[in-house]
Amino acid sequence: MKCVICGAEIFGRYLVDVWGQPMCAGHKIEYCSSCGRFVKPSDLHLPDGRCLCSFCVPSVVRLQQHIDIVEQRVRSVLANNGIGDLPVAIPIKLVPAAELARLNGSGLVNLNQQGLTKTLKSIGLHGPKCSHTIYMLDNLQKTRFAGVLAHEMLHVWMNEKGISLQPQLTEGFCNVGSYVVYKAINTEMSLNMIKMLEQDPSPVYGDGFRRVVELYRKCNSLTQVMMQLKRL
């Protein structure tokens, strides 16, 4: 068995990442912020403290055409799961971690937050109107980007319909949006993303996901899941 970092034969203690890759216990532990692989010193290290492995760097979402392709795929998957009435044009902007921190009002960089939805409500001639913008953390690999975008699009959908639930149910429902997209992509990468959702220790995002996904697995419809959540 060889170390994924130095390539040497491993003797004694070692560590294993979520992909099953072994690493000598003496190496500095760094994980890819997109896929969770161990990161080598020669891999990409971003100024905000994130790392990207050599597998993820070639498929990072950087250009508007990348965003458009992923958005089209995400909309298609959500439509197949009952969410076909999203607003037609939602601005999707790539921003650094510091900008996400400013936008969420905390000013504190949280690298676990990879997306944010801002909704402005106003009163027009024909009643209430919502204007949405989705902000996405820059340098996300496309599969991770798709999952985060699906999560934020369900926030848009809930805001558009004026649906308000307790935080655990809200974030759990939106994480199920990520789940259905990862399931539809059906690659080794996306299946590992599902494992991360299932193992998330957060009492809001993790416990919320595990609670809501059980409802989804019984009906395979996000709209039917929401009908049940609104009755809780």
Tab-separated table of C-alpha atoms in Angstrom:
chain	number	residue	atom	x	y	z
A	1	MET	CA	0.000	0.000	0.000
A	2	LYS	CA	1.470	3.345	-1.102
A	3	CYS	CA	0.927	6.812	0.331
A	4	VAL	CA	-1.100	9.076	-1.972
A	5	ILE	CA	1.039	12.064	-0.892
A	6	CYS	CA	4.636	10.847	-1.098
A	7	GLY	CA	4.226	7.593	-3.033
A	8	ALA	CA	6.220	5.581	-0.476
A	9	GLU	CA	5.219	2.210	0.903
A	10	ILE	CA	3.221	2.648	4.103
A	11	PHE	CA	4.447	0.963	7.278
A	12	GLY	CA	2.727	1.537	10.586
A	13	ARG	CA	-0.007	4.103	11.184
A	14	TYR	CA	-1.831	5.725	8.266
A	15	LEU	CA	-4.960	7.724	7.464
A	16	VAL	CA	-7.646	7.140	4.822
A	17	ASP	CA	-9.780	9.815	3.141
A	18	VAL	CA	-13.414	9.476	2.015
A	19	TRP	CA	-12.182	8.049	-1.293
A	20	GLY	CA	-10.252	5.278	0.439
A	21	GLN	CA	-6.875	6.830	-0.360
A	22	PRO	CA	-4.186	6.040	2.265
A	23	MET	CA	-1.707	8.591	3.589
A	24	CYS	CA	1.264	8.283	5.952
A	25	ALA	CA	0.237	9.532	9.392
A	26	GLY	CA	3.137	11.997	9.510
A	27	HIS	CA	1.976	14.194	6.623
A	28	LYS	CA	0.084	17.449	7.093
A	29	ILE	CA	-3.634	16.725	6.744
A	30	GLU	CA	-5.324	18.864	4.101
A	31	TYR	CA	-8.527	18.050	2.242
A	32	CYS	CA	-9.859	19.179	-1.121
A	33	SER	CA	-12.670	21.643	-0.409
A	34	SER	CA	-14.749	20.203	-3.255
A	35	CYS	CA	-14.333	16.426	-3.112
A	36	GLY	CA	-12.692	15.629	0.236
A	37	ARG	CA	-9.572	13.946	-1.156
A	38	PHE	CA	-6.242	14.392	0.619
A	39	VAL	CA	-4.394	17.320	-0.930
A	40	LYS	CA	-0.720	17.271	-1.876
A	41	PRO	CA	1.586	20.254	-1.181
A	42	SER	CA	1.824	20.702	-4.979
A	43	ASP	CA	-1.972	20.966	-5.389
A	44	LEU	CA	-3.802	24.313	-5.594
A	45	HIS	CA	-3.932	26.262	-2.318
A	46	LEU	CA	-6.268	29.275	-2.438
A	47	PRO	CA	-5.706	32.515	-0.472
A	48	ASP	CA	-8.838	31.926	1.640
A	49	GLY	CA	-7.421	28.680	3.039
A	50	ARG	CA	-9.189	26.235	0.734
A	51	CYS	CA	-7.336	23.555	-1.223
A	52	LEU	CA	-8.237	21.940	-4.533
A	53	CYS	CA	-6.850	18.592	-5.624
A	54	SER	CA	-5.550	17.842	-9.118
A	55	PHE	CA	-8.768	15.917	-9.918
A	56	CYS	CA	-11.032	18.904	-9.241
A	57	VAL	CA	-9.019	21.817	-10.675
A	58	PRO	CA	-9.756	21.004	-14.373
A	59	SER	CA	-13.533	21.076	-13.782
A	60	VAL	CA	-13.826	24.185	-11.619
A	61	VAL	CA	-16.735	26.493	-12.550
A	62	ARG	CA	-15.148	29.789	-13.566
A	63	LEU	CA	-16.981	31.168	-16.607
A	64	GLN	CA	-20.572	32.191	-17.306
A	65	GLN	CA	-20.872	29.387	-19.855
A	66	HIS	CA	-19.941	26.904	-17.114
A	67	ILE	CA	-22.637	28.361	-14.858
A	68	ASP	CA	-25.229	28.186	-17.652
A	69	ILE	CA	-24.512	24.513	-18.389
A	70	VAL	CA	-24.765	23.481	-14.734
A	71	GLU	CA	-27.863	25.623	-14.160
A	72	GLN	CA	-29.652	23.976	-17.086
A	73	ARG	CA	-28.880	20.524	-15.702
A	74	VAL	CA	-29.980	21.448	-12.176
A	75	ARG	CA	-33.251	22.971	-13.397
A	76	SER	CA	-33.983	19.814	-15.392
A	77	VAL	CA	-33.412	17.518	-12.401
A	78	LEU	CA	-35.509	19.689	-10.071
A	79	ALA	CA	-38.307	19.820	-12.658
A	80	ASN	CA	-38.294	16.020	-12.814
A	81	ASN	CA	-38.774	16.065	-9.041
A	82	GLY	CA	-41.741	18.434	-9.030
A	83	ILE	CA	-39.996	21.830	-8.935
A	84	GLY	CA	-40.693	23.077	-12.447
A	85	ASP	CA	-41.933	26.552	-11.567
A	86	LEU	CA	-38.722	28.317	-10.613
A	87	PRO	CA	-38.338	31.930	-11.791
A	88	VAL	CA	-37.031	31.999	-15.355
A	89	ALA	CA	-34.039	34.299	-14.869
A	90	ILE	CA	-32.106	34.115	-11.596
A	91	PRO	CA	-28.772	35.952	-11.516
A	92	ILE	CA	-26.020	33.572	-10.346
A	93	LYS	CA	-22.819	35.307	-9.273
A	94	LEU	CA	-19.430	33.846	-8.343
A	95	VAL	CA	-17.930	35.544	-5.277
A	96	PRO	CA	-14.958	34.955	-2.948
A	97	ALA	CA	-15.460	33.752	0.616
A	98	ALA	CA	-14.974	37.245	2.092
A	99	GLU	CA	-17.784	38.596	-0.089
A	100	LEU	CA	-20.123	35.790	1.013
A	101	ALA	CA	-19.325	36.729	4.614
A	102	ARG	CA	-20.206	40.354	3.909
A	103	LEU	CA	-23.422	39.411	2.124
A	104	ASN	CA	-24.648	37.128	4.904
A	105	GLY	CA	-24.157	39.957	7.382
A	106	SER	CA	-21.748	38.171	9.725
A	107	GLY	CA	-18.481	39.438	8.274
A	108	LEU	CA	-16.940	36.138	9.377
A	109	VAL	CA	-15.563	33.852	6.678
A	110	ASN	CA	-17.134	30.397	6.861
A	111	LEU	CA	-15.725	28.083	4.211
A	112	ASN	CA	-18.555	25.628	4.844
A	113	GLN	CA	-20.966	28.179	3.405
A	114	GLN	CA	-20.665	27.793	-0.352
A	115	GLY	CA	-23.857	29.504	-1.494
A	116	LEU	CA	-26.245	32.245	-0.439
A	117	THR	CA	-29.655	33.350	-1.711
A	118	LYS	CA	-30.764	36.961	-1.327
A	119	THR	CA	-34.435	37.777	-1.966
A	120	LEU	CA	-35.846	41.287	-2.138
A	121	LYS	CA	-39.623	41.653	-1.837
A	122	SER	CA	-41.539	44.613	-3.174
A	123	ILE	CA	-45.123	45.580	-3.981
A	124	GLY	CA	-45.899	46.088	-7.678
A	125	LEU	CA	-49.023	46.897	-9.639
A	126	HIS	CA	-50.059	43.248	-9.601
A	127	GLY	CA	-49.187	42.492	-5.983
A	128	PRO	CA	-46.056	41.263	-4.151
A	129	LYS	CA	-42.966	40.675	-6.273
A	130	CYS	CA	-39.718	38.883	-5.454
A	131	SER	CA	-36.284	39.529	-6.904
A	132	HIS	CA	-33.677	36.830	-6.263
A	133	THR	CA	-29.889	36.624	-6.590
A	134	ILE	CA	-27.841	33.499	-5.916
A	135	TYR	CA	-24.245	33.998	-4.811
A	136	MET	CA	-21.920	31.013	-5.252
A	137	LEU	CA	-18.480	30.581	-3.714
A	138	ASP	CA	-15.855	30.754	-6.428
A	139	ASN	CA	-13.575	27.840	-7.389
A	140	LEU	CA	-16.117	25.058	-6.842
A	141	GLN	CA	-15.776	21.872	-8.876
A	142	LYS	CA	-18.795	21.443	-11.166
A	143	THR	CA	-20.416	18.531	-9.296
A	144	ARG	CA	-20.137	20.342	-5.974
A	145	PHE	CA	-21.343	23.523	-7.711
A	146	ALA	CA	-24.424	21.679	-9.022
A	147	GLY	CA	-25.350	20.441	-5.559
A	148	VAL	CA	-24.897	23.835	-3.914
A	149	LEU	CA	-26.851	25.525	-6.725
A	150	ALA	CA	-29.745	23.075	-6.306
A	151	HIS	CA	-29.810	23.870	-2.574
A	152	GLU	CA	-29.953	27.613	-3.267
A	153	MET	CA	-32.595	27.214	-5.990
A	154	LEU	CA	-34.892	25.562	-3.462
A	155	HIS	CA	-34.371	28.563	-1.190
A	156	VAL	CA	-35.474	30.709	-4.143
A	157	TRP	CA	-38.528	28.484	-4.678
A	158	MET	CA	-39.529	28.686	-1.008
A	159	ASN	CA	-39.016	32.453	-0.902
A	160	GLU	CA	-41.016	32.904	-4.105
A	161	LYS	CA	-43.941	31.017	-2.566
A	162	GLY	CA	-43.635	32.629	0.857
A	163	ILE	CA	-42.974	29.287	2.577
A	164	SER	CA	-41.419	29.591	6.042
A	165	LEU	CA	-40.373	26.539	8.073
A	166	GLN	CA	-38.124	26.006	11.065
A	167	PRO	CA	-34.407	26.138	10.076
A	168	GLN	CA	-33.842	22.378	10.330
A	169	LEU	CA	-36.699	21.605	7.931
A	170	THR	CA	-35.777	24.465	5.572
A	171	GLU	CA	-32.122	23.465	5.259
A	172	GLY	CA	-32.985	19.773	5.238
A	173	PHE	CA	-35.399	20.306	2.351
A	174	CYS	CA	-32.839	22.347	0.401
A	175	ASN	CA	-30.178	19.702	1.046
A	176	VAL	CA	-32.522	17.120	-0.456
A	177	GLY	CA	-32.371	19.295	-3.575
A	178	SER	CA	-28.612	18.703	-3.560
A	179	TYR	CA	-29.249	15.000	-3.013
A	180	VAL	CA	-31.550	14.567	-6.023
A	181	VAL	CA	-29.039	16.359	-8.269
A	182	TYR	CA	-26.123	14.253	-7.030
A	183	LYS	CA	-28.235	11.128	-7.478
A	184	ALA	CA	-29.079	12.131	-11.074
A	185	ILE	CA	-25.419	12.856	-11.923
A	186	ASN	CA	-24.579	9.351	-10.639
A	187	THR	CA	-20.777	9.430	-10.731
A	188	GLU	CA	-18.264	8.345	-8.121
A	189	MET	CA	-17.857	12.029	-7.259
A	190	SER	CA	-21.584	12.669	-6.798
A	191	LEU	CA	-22.098	9.473	-4.786
A	192	ASN	CA	-19.358	10.624	-2.412
A	193	MET	CA	-21.149	13.969	-2.127
A	194	ILE	CA	-24.260	12.043	-1.028
A	195	LYS	CA	-22.203	10.266	1.646
A	196	MET	CA	-21.076	13.666	2.932
A	197	LEU	CA	-24.707	14.791	3.178
A	198	GLU	CA	-25.645	11.596	5.003
A	199	GLN	CA	-22.748	11.940	7.466
A	200	ASP	CA	-23.000	15.700	8.073
A	201	PRO	CA	-22.898	16.142	11.891
A	202	SER	CA	-24.685	19.534	11.824
A	203	PRO	CA	-27.952	19.473	13.859
A	204	VAL	CA	-29.531	21.813	11.275
A	205	TYR	CA	-28.117	20.769	7.889
A	206	GLY	CA	-27.230	17.148	8.675
A	207	ASP	CA	-30.082	16.128	10.968
A	208	GLY	CA	-32.450	18.181	8.812
A	209	PHE	CA	-31.341	16.346	5.682
A	210	ARG	CA	-31.670	12.910	7.260
A	211	ARG	CA	-35.156	13.779	8.482
A	212	VAL	CA	-36.416	15.169	5.169
A	213	VAL	CA	-34.744	12.651	2.853
A	214	GLU	CA	-36.712	9.853	4.511
A	215	LEU	CA	-39.896	11.615	3.426
A	216	TYR	CA	-38.524	12.061	-0.100
A	217	ARG	CA	-37.584	8.389	-0.458
A	218	LYS	CA	-41.229	7.460	0.172
A	219	CYS	CA	-42.675	9.660	-2.585
A	220	ASN	CA	-39.816	10.813	-4.908
A	221	SER	CA	-41.400	14.251	-5.228
A	222	LEU	CA	-40.070	17.451	-3.671
A	223	THR	CA	-43.460	19.144	-3.895
A	224	GLN	CA	-45.134	16.263	-2.040
A	225	VAL	CA	-42.392	16.421	0.588
A	226	MET	CA	-43.077	20.125	1.073
A	227	MET	CA	-46.790	19.441	1.504
A	228	GLN	CA	-45.911	17.082	4.359
A	229	LEU	CA	-43.415	19.502	5.910
A	230	LYS	CA	-45.957	22.316	5.982
A	231	ARG	CA	-48.254	20.106	8.067
A	232	LEU	CA	-45.600	19.479	10.751
